[in-house]
Amino acid sequence: MMQIIEISPFQAFRRSVATVMQVVPKELRYVTILGLVGGAGPAIAIWLKSLQKQAQIYFTQTRYTTLVIYIAQ
């Protein structure tokens, strides 16, 4: 009869990752790359939206500044 040993969740995770790395290393690499690419999509979208907002604020302020200077003259 096999003896049951108790391990922590972290040790179990480490063992399972090691097993996956041994059994299907190429698939693990693909899943990792796809996960990074998939996670980068929303981050890039948020970054582009912030750039758009900054440009909108800049051009709005520039327009008002130009208008104020024009009216002041």
Coordinates of N, CA and C in Angstrom, one line a residue:
M1 N 0.8 -1.2 0.0 CA 0.0 0.0 0.0 C 0.9 1.2 0.0
M2 N 0.5 2.2 -0.8 CA 1.3 3.5 -0.9 C 1.0 4.4 0.3
Q3 N 2.1 5.0 0.7 CA 1.9 5.9 1.9 C 1.6 7.3 1.3
I4 N 0.6 7.9 1.9 CA 0.2 9.3 1.5 C 1.0 10.3 2.2
I5 N 1.5 11.2 1.5 CA 2.3 12.3 2.1 C 1.5 13.6 1.9
E6 N 1.7 14.5 2.8 CA 1.0 15.8 2.8 C 2.0 16.8 2.3
I7 N 1.6 17.6 1.3 CA 2.4 18.6 0.8 C 1.6 19.9 0.7
S8 N 2.3 21.0 0.7 CA 1.6 22.3 0.7 C 1.1 22.6 -0.8
P9 N 0.1 23.5 -0.9 CA -0.4 23.8 -2.2 C 0.7 24.3 -3.2
F10 N 1.7 25.0 -2.6 CA 2.8 25.5 -3.5 C 3.6 24.4 -4.0
Q11 N 3.9 23.4 -3.2 CA 4.7 22.2 -3.6 C 3.9 21.4 -4.6
A12 N 2.6 21.3 -4.4 CA 1.8 20.6 -5.4 C 1.8 21.3 -6.8
F13 N 1.7 22.7 -6.7 CA 1.8 23.5 -7.9 C 3.1 23.3 -8.7
R14 N 4.2 23.3 -7.9 CA 5.5 23.2 -8.4 C 5.7 21.8 -9.1
R15 N 5.2 20.8 -8.4 CA 5.3 19.4 -9.0 C 4.5 19.3 -10.3
S16 N 3.3 19.9 -10.3 CA 2.4 19.8 -11.5 C 3.0 20.5 -12.7
V17 N 3.6 21.7 -12.4 CA 4.3 22.5 -13.5 C 5.5 21.7 -14.0
A18 N 6.2 21.1 -13.1 CA 7.4 20.3 -13.5 C 7.0 19.1 -14.4
T19 N 5.9 18.5 -14.0 CA 5.4 17.4 -14.8 C 4.9 17.8 -16.2
V20 N 4.2 18.9 -16.3 CA 3.7 19.5 -17.5 C 4.9 19.8 -18.4
M21 N 6.0 20.4 -17.8 CA 7.2 20.8 -18.6 C 7.9 19.6 -19.1
Q22 N 7.8 18.5 -18.4 CA 8.5 17.3 -18.9 C 7.6 16.6 -20.0
V23 N 6.3 16.6 -19.9 CA 5.4 15.9 -20.8 C 5.2 16.6 -22.1
V24 N 4.8 17.9 -22.0 CA 4.4 18.7 -23.2 C 5.1 20.0 -23.2
P25 N 6.4 20.1 -23.3 CA 7.1 21.4 -23.2 C 6.7 22.4 -24.3
K26 N 6.5 21.9 -25.6 CA 6.2 22.8 -26.7 C 4.8 23.4 -26.5
E27 N 3.8 22.6 -26.0 CA 2.5 23.1 -25.8 C 2.5 24.2 -24.7
L28 N 3.3 23.9 -23.6 CA 3.4 24.8 -22.5 C 4.0 26.2 -23.0
R29 N 4.9 26.1 -23.9 CA 5.5 27.3 -24.4 C 4.5 28.1 -25.2
Y30 N 3.7 27.4 -26.0 CA 2.6 28.1 -26.8 C 1.6 28.7 -25.9
V31 N 1.2 28.0 -24.9 CA 0.2 28.5 -24.0 C 0.7 29.8 -23.3
T32 N 2.0 29.7 -22.9 CA 2.6 30.9 -22.2 C 2.6 32.1 -23.1
I33 N 3.1 31.9 -24.4 CA 3.1 33.0 -25.3 C 1.7 33.6 -25.6
L34 N 0.8 32.7 -25.8 CA -0.6 33.1 -26.1 C -1.2 33.9 -24.9
G35 N -0.8 33.4 -23.7 CA -1.3 34.1 -22.5 C -0.7 35.5 -22.4
L36 N 0.6 35.7 -22.7 CA 1.2 37.0 -22.7 C 0.6 37.9 -23.7
V37 N 0.4 37.4 -25.0 CA -0.1 38.2 -26.0 C -1.6 38.6 -25.7
G38 N -2.3 37.6 -25.2 CA -3.7 37.9 -24.8 C -3.8 38.9 -23.7
G39 N -2.9 38.8 -22.8 CA -2.9 39.8 -21.7 C -2.4 41.2 -22.1
A40 N -1.6 41.2 -23.1 CA -1.0 42.5 -23.5 C -2.1 43.3 -24.3
G41 N -3.1 42.7 -24.9 CA -4.1 43.4 -25.7 C -4.8 44.4 -24.9
P42 N -5.4 44.1 -23.7 CA -6.1 45.1 -22.9 C -5.2 46.2 -22.4
A43 N -4.0 45.8 -22.0 CA -3.0 46.8 -21.5 C -2.7 47.8 -22.6
I44 N -2.5 47.3 -23.9 CA -2.2 48.2 -25.0 C -3.4 49.1 -25.3
A45 N -4.6 48.6 -25.2 CA -5.8 49.3 -25.4 C -6.0 50.5 -24.4
I46 N -5.7 50.2 -23.1 CA -5.8 51.2 -22.1 C -4.7 52.2 -22.3
W47 N -3.5 51.8 -22.7 CA -2.4 52.8 -22.9 C -2.8 53.7 -24.1
L48 N -3.3 53.2 -25.2 CA -3.7 54.0 -26.3 C -4.9 54.9 -26.0
K49 N -5.8 54.5 -25.1 CA -6.9 55.3 -24.7 C -6.4 56.5 -23.9
S50 N -5.4 56.3 -23.0 CA -4.8 57.3 -22.2 C -4.1 58.3 -23.1
L51 N -3.4 57.8 -24.2 CA -2.7 58.7 -25.1 C -3.7 59.6 -25.8
Q52 N -4.8 59.0 -26.2 CA -5.9 59.7 -26.9 C -6.5 60.8 -26.0
K53 N -6.7 60.5 -24.7 CA -7.2 61.4 -23.8 C -6.2 62.6 -23.6
Q54 N -4.9 62.3 -23.5 CA -3.9 63.3 -23.3 C -3.9 64.2 -24.5
A55 N -4.0 63.6 -25.7 CA -4.0 64.5 -26.9 C -5.2 65.3 -27.0
Q56 N -6.3 64.8 -26.6 CA -7.6 65.5 -26.6 C -7.5 66.7 -25.6
I57 N -6.9 66.5 -24.4 CA -6.8 67.6 -23.5 C -5.8 68.6 -24.0
Y58 N -4.7 68.2 -24.6 CA -3.7 69.1 -25.1 C -4.3 70.0 -26.2
F59 N -5.0 69.4 -27.2 CA -5.5 70.1 -28.3 C -6.7 71.0 -27.9
T60 N -7.5 70.6 -26.9 CA -8.5 71.4 -26.4 C -8.0 72.6 -25.7
Q61 N -6.9 72.5 -24.9 CA -6.3 73.6 -24.2 C -5.6 74.5 -25.2
T62 N -5.0 74.0 -26.2 CA -4.4 74.8 -27.2 C -5.4 75.6 -28.0
R63 N -6.5 75.0 -28.3 CA -7.6 75.8 -29.0 C -8.1 76.9 -28.1
Y64 N -8.3 76.6 -26.8 CA -8.8 77.7 -25.9 C -7.8 78.8 -25.7
T65 N -6.5 78.4 -25.6 CA -5.4 79.3 -25.4 C -5.3 80.2 -26.7
T66 N -5.4 79.6 -27.8 CA -5.4 80.4 -29.1 C -6.6 81.4 -29.1
L67 N -7.8 80.9 -28.7 CA -9.0 81.7 -28.7 C -8.8 82.9 -27.8
V68 N -8.3 82.6 -26.6 CA -8.1 83.7 -25.6 C -7.1 84.7 -26.1
I69 N -6.0 84.3 -26.7 CA -5.1 85.2 -27.2 C -5.7 86.0 -28.3
Y70 N -6.5 85.4 -29.2 CA -7.1 86.1 -30.3 C -8.1 87.2 -29.8
I71 N -8.9 86.7 -28.8 CA -9.9 87.7 -28.2 C -9.1 88.8 -27.5
A72 N -8.0 88.5 -26.8 CA -7.3 89.6 -26.1 C -6.7 90.6 -27.0
Q73 N -6.4 90.2 -28.2 CA -5.8 91.2 -29.1 C -6.9 92.1 -29.6

